[in-house]
Amino acid sequence: MPNPIITGTQIAYYTICHRKLWLFSKNITMEHTSELVEIGKIIHENSYSRKRKEINLEGIKVDLLEAKRGVIHEVKKSKSLEESHIWQLKYYLYYFKQIGIEIEGIIDYPKIRRRERIALTEEDISKIGGILFDIQNIVDEDTPPPIIHKPYCKKCSYYEFCYC
Ligand code: SF4
């Protein structure tokens, strides 16, 4: 059985910023009031409203499962953090593979009408093993990793925490 303690969100944050991953993993949360977050929520709530079927298994929170076709979907608002979206979905494919379910992954960007098919390779499986190990080490640290000083910081919910 794969490690259910590490969530898809942690995998995504690992690819964005290790400090963000650490803060989130320590349950340090900030107010989510930005317009971008609101837009994201609206897209999320309105996409697939008729055939929406979420699944949530101990940190594996998939936006839509098409059980008959064996496809899981993640719905995202833009491609600006595409790398994190890809690894989050690859982690879900990895999780299902570990429990004996071969499944296909699709990332949907309804706002820009794009769809990306995501496959899990043997190389990915080995990389995910390394990522899980790294995440555990980061989370086990008593102090957060340094501020990354990237343009993304201005959109991050921890911006005030890091920069005030
Ligand atoms: S503001 Fe920047 S450094 Fe701080 S958690 Fe967010 S991405 Fe990381």
mmCIF file of C-alpha atoms and ligand atoms in Angstrom:
data_model
loop_
_atom_site.group_PDB
_atom_site.id
_atom_site.type_symbol
_atom_site.label_atom_id
_atom_site.label_comp_id
_atom_site.label_asym_id
_atom_site.label_seq_id
_atom_site.Cartn_x
_atom_site.Cartn_y
_atom_site.Cartn_z
ATOM 1 C CA MET A 1 0.000 0.000 0.000
ATOM 2 C CA PRO A 2 1.446 3.436 -0.897
ATOM 3 C CA ASN A 3 2.086 6.001 1.772
ATOM 4 C CA PRO A 4 -1.293 7.746 2.193
ATOM 5 C CA ILE A 5 0.138 10.395 4.523
ATOM 6 C CA ILE A 6 1.743 12.326 1.664
ATOM 7 C CA THR A 7 -0.997 14.102 -0.269
ATOM 8 C CA GLY A 8 -1.291 15.275 -3.859
ATOM 9 C CA THR A 9 -1.130 18.853 -2.626
ATOM 10 C CA GLN A 10 2.206 18.174 -0.940
ATOM 11 C CA ILE A 11 3.578 16.727 -4.189
ATOM 12 C CA ALA A 12 2.424 19.862 -6.031
ATOM 13 C CA TYR A 13 3.965 22.165 -3.417
ATOM 14 C CA TYR A 14 7.226 20.197 -3.520
ATOM 15 C CA THR A 15 7.589 21.162 -7.175
ATOM 16 C CA ILE A 16 6.662 24.819 -6.502
ATOM 17 C CA CYS A 17 8.531 25.678 -3.287
ATOM 18 C CA HIS A 18 9.924 23.555 -0.460
ATOM 19 C CA ARG A 19 9.146 26.301 2.047
ATOM 20 C CA LYS A 20 5.496 26.318 0.974
ATOM 21 C CA LEU A 21 5.469 22.547 1.357
ATOM 22 C CA TRP A 22 6.889 22.816 4.887
ATOM 23 C CA LEU A 23 4.416 25.543 5.963
ATOM 24 C CA PHE A 24 1.436 23.652 4.549
ATOM 25 C CA SER A 25 2.589 20.384 6.120
ATOM 26 C CA LYS A 26 2.820 22.069 9.527
ATOM 27 C CA ASN A 27 -0.822 23.207 9.128
ATOM 28 C CA ILE A 28 0.191 26.860 8.918
ATOM 29 C CA THR A 29 -2.504 28.353 6.708
ATOM 30 C CA MET A 30 -3.173 31.880 5.476
ATOM 31 C CA GLU A 31 -6.386 33.600 4.436
ATOM 32 C CA HIS A 32 -7.329 32.717 0.855
ATOM 33 C CA THR A 33 -8.901 35.968 -0.236
ATOM 34 C CA SER A 34 -7.136 36.802 -3.470
ATOM 35 C CA GLU A 35 -9.151 37.213 -6.640
ATOM 36 C CA LEU A 36 -7.106 34.452 -8.294
ATOM 37 C CA VAL A 37 -8.129 31.950 -5.635
ATOM 38 C CA GLU A 38 -11.785 32.969 -6.057
ATOM 39 C CA ILE A 39 -11.586 32.526 -9.843
ATOM 40 C CA GLY A 40 -10.014 29.108 -9.333
ATOM 41 C CA LYS A 41 -12.824 28.057 -7.003
ATOM 42 C CA ILE A 42 -15.531 29.177 -9.442
ATOM 43 C CA ILE A 43 -13.950 27.271 -12.341
ATOM 44 C CA HIS A 44 -13.566 24.249 -10.121
ATOM 45 C CA GLU A 45 -17.162 24.310 -8.931
ATOM 46 C CA ASN A 46 -18.681 24.827 -12.387
ATOM 47 C CA SER A 47 -16.588 22.365 -14.384
ATOM 48 C CA TYR A 48 -18.216 19.022 -15.025
ATOM 49 C CA SER A 49 -21.172 19.941 -12.849
ATOM 50 C CA ARG A 50 -23.326 17.272 -14.485
ATOM 51 C CA LYS A 51 -20.895 14.357 -14.449
ATOM 52 C CA ARG A 52 -18.805 15.439 -11.502
ATOM 53 C CA LYS A 53 -17.663 12.571 -9.294
ATOM 54 C CA GLU A 54 -14.939 13.416 -6.813
ATOM 55 C CA ILE A 55 -12.970 10.798 -4.960
ATOM 56 C CA ASN A 56 -11.016 11.394 -1.792
ATOM 57 C CA LEU A 57 -8.823 8.611 -0.439
ATOM 58 C CA GLU A 58 -6.508 9.687 2.387
ATOM 59 C CA GLY A 59 -4.934 12.647 0.605
ATOM 60 C CA ILE A 60 -5.615 11.410 -2.931
ATOM 61 C CA LYS A 61 -8.328 13.894 -3.852
ATOM 62 C CA VAL A 62 -9.240 13.472 -7.503
ATOM 63 C CA ASP A 63 -11.533 16.022 -9.152
ATOM 64 C CA LEU A 64 -13.329 13.625 -11.459
ATOM 65 C CA LEU A 65 -13.336 9.874 -11.917
ATOM 66 C CA GLU A 66 -14.674 8.344 -15.111
ATOM 67 C CA ALA A 67 -14.835 4.821 -13.758
ATOM 68 C CA LYS A 68 -15.985 3.129 -16.990
ATOM 69 C CA ARG A 69 -13.149 4.618 -19.049
ATOM 70 C CA GLY A 70 -10.584 4.281 -16.268
ATOM 71 C CA VAL A 71 -9.694 7.974 -16.394
ATOM 72 C CA ILE A 72 -9.100 10.498 -13.635
ATOM 73 C CA HIS A 73 -9.187 14.245 -14.250
ATOM 74 C CA GLU A 74 -7.623 17.187 -12.494
ATOM 75 C CA VAL A 75 -9.166 20.591 -13.244
ATOM 76 C CA LYS A 76 -6.790 23.568 -13.204
ATOM 77 C CA LYS A 77 -7.277 27.216 -13.932
ATOM 78 C CA SER A 78 -4.122 27.956 -15.932
ATOM 79 C CA LYS A 79 -0.922 26.334 -17.145
ATOM 80 C CA SER A 80 1.297 28.673 -15.153
ATOM 81 C CA LEU A 81 2.191 25.948 -12.640
ATOM 82 C CA GLU A 82 1.931 23.118 -15.146
ATOM 83 C CA GLU A 83 4.874 21.177 -13.749
ATOM 84 C CA SER A 84 3.185 20.918 -10.346
ATOM 85 C CA HIS A 85 -0.111 19.841 -11.964
ATOM 86 C CA ILE A 86 1.678 17.106 -13.916
ATOM 87 C CA TRP A 87 3.475 15.679 -10.865
ATOM 88 C CA GLN A 88 0.365 15.827 -8.726
ATOM 89 C CA LEU A 89 -1.510 13.772 -11.319
ATOM 90 C CA LYS A 90 1.426 11.407 -11.885
ATOM 91 C CA TYR A 91 1.398 10.810 -8.120
ATOM 92 C CA TYR A 92 -2.273 9.850 -8.296
ATOM 93 C CA LEU A 93 -1.524 7.436 -11.174
ATOM 94 C CA TYR A 94 1.351 6.056 -9.091
ATOM 95 C CA TYR A 95 -0.935 5.657 -6.063
ATOM 96 C CA PHE A 96 -3.541 3.733 -8.050
ATOM 97 C CA LYS A 97 -0.872 1.575 -9.678
ATOM 98 C CA GLN A 98 0.424 0.642 -6.217
ATOM 99 C CA ILE A 99 -3.015 -0.688 -5.326
ATOM 100 C CA GLY A 100 -3.288 -2.586 -8.607
ATOM 101 C CA ILE A 101 -5.374 -0.131 -10.637
ATOM 102 C CA GLU A 102 -3.997 0.998 -14.005
ATOM 103 C CA ILE A 103 -5.635 4.292 -14.833
ATOM 104 C CA GLU A 104 -5.180 7.182 -17.273
ATOM 105 C CA GLY A 105 -4.828 10.813 -16.235
ATOM 106 C CA ILE A 106 -6.054 14.015 -17.872
ATOM 107 C CA ILE A 107 -5.469 17.608 -16.792
ATOM 108 C CA ASP A 108 -8.269 19.906 -17.910
ATOM 109 C CA TYR A 109 -7.834 23.659 -18.306
ATOM 110 C CA PRO A 110 -11.441 24.725 -19.010
ATOM 111 C CA LYS A 111 -10.635 28.424 -18.987
ATOM 112 C CA ILE A 112 -8.273 28.038 -21.959
ATOM 113 C CA ARG A 113 -10.086 25.004 -23.395
ATOM 114 C CA ARG A 114 -7.036 22.749 -23.224
ATOM 115 C CA ARG A 115 -6.621 19.153 -22.147
ATOM 116 C CA GLU A 116 -3.363 17.291 -21.450
ATOM 117 C CA ARG A 117 -3.065 13.509 -21.239
ATOM 118 C CA ILE A 118 -0.617 12.346 -18.577
ATOM 119 C CA ALA A 119 1.100 8.960 -18.514
ATOM 120 C CA LEU A 120 3.195 7.356 -15.797
ATOM 121 C CA THR A 121 6.540 5.931 -16.951
ATOM 122 C CA GLU A 122 8.981 3.655 -15.130
ATOM 123 C CA GLU A 123 11.290 6.669 -14.812
ATOM 124 C CA ASP A 124 8.447 8.640 -13.177
ATOM 125 C CA ILE A 125 7.870 5.836 -10.674
ATOM 126 C CA SER A 126 11.475 5.948 -9.606
ATOM 127 C CA LYS A 127 11.438 9.763 -9.456
ATOM 128 C CA ILE A 128 8.292 9.743 -7.296
ATOM 129 C CA GLY A 129 10.068 7.414 -4.852
ATOM 130 C CA GLY A 130 12.795 10.075 -4.507
ATOM 131 C CA ILE A 131 10.231 12.868 -4.163
ATOM 132 C CA LEU A 132 8.413 11.045 -1.340
ATOM 133 C CA PHE A 133 11.734 10.557 0.467
ATOM 134 C CA ASP A 134 12.643 14.248 0.005
ATOM 135 C CA ILE A 135 9.232 15.423 1.210
ATOM 136 C CA GLN A 136 9.519 13.401 4.387
ATOM 137 C CA ASN A 137 12.956 14.924 5.074
ATOM 138 C CA ILE A 138 11.713 18.484 4.444
ATOM 139 C CA VAL A 139 8.659 18.027 6.668
ATOM 140 C CA ASP A 140 10.771 16.521 9.450
ATOM 141 C CA GLU A 141 12.911 19.692 9.659
ATOM 142 C CA ASP A 142 12.240 21.964 12.657
ATOM 143 C CA THR A 143 12.634 25.166 10.645
ATOM 144 C CA PRO A 144 11.307 26.058 7.169
ATOM 145 C CA PRO A 145 13.495 26.046 4.046
ATOM 146 C CA PRO A 146 14.610 29.503 2.813
ATOM 147 C CA ILE A 147 12.435 31.926 0.830
ATOM 148 C CA ILE A 148 12.841 31.205 -2.881
ATOM 149 C CA HIS A 149 12.416 34.824 -4.129
ATOM 150 C CA LYS A 150 10.638 33.839 -7.352
ATOM 151 C CA PRO A 151 7.942 35.803 -9.261
ATOM 152 C CA TYR A 152 5.428 33.179 -8.074
ATOM 153 C CA CYS A 153 5.873 34.426 -4.484
ATOM 154 C CA LYS A 154 3.575 37.390 -5.201
ATOM 155 C CA LYS A 155 0.711 34.988 -5.986
ATOM 156 C CA CYS A 156 1.448 32.652 -3.088
ATOM 157 C CA SER A 157 -0.912 32.551 -0.105
ATOM 158 C CA TYR A 158 2.163 32.650 2.176
ATOM 159 C CA TYR A 159 3.496 35.862 0.636
ATOM 160 C CA GLU A 160 2.782 38.009 3.691
ATOM 161 C CA PHE A 161 4.152 35.347 5.998
ATOM 162 C CA CYS A 162 7.441 35.222 4.069
ATOM 163 C CA TYR A 163 7.867 38.896 3.267
ATOM 164 C CA CYS A 164 6.412 40.949 6.091
HETATM 165 S S1 SF4 B 1 6.003 33.301 -0.727
HETATM 166 FE FE1 SF4 B 1 7.594 32.335 -2.004
HETATM 167 S S2 SF4 B 1 9.088 31.542 -0.548
HETATM 168 FE FE2 SF4 B 1 7.213 31.953 0.608
HETATM 169 S S3 SF4 B 1 6.148 30.003 0.611
HETATM 170 FE FE3 SF4 B 1 5.350 31.178 -1.092
HETATM 171 S S4 SF4 B 1 6.580 30.537 -2.854
HETATM 172 FE FE4 SF4 B 1 7.662 29.890 -1.028
#
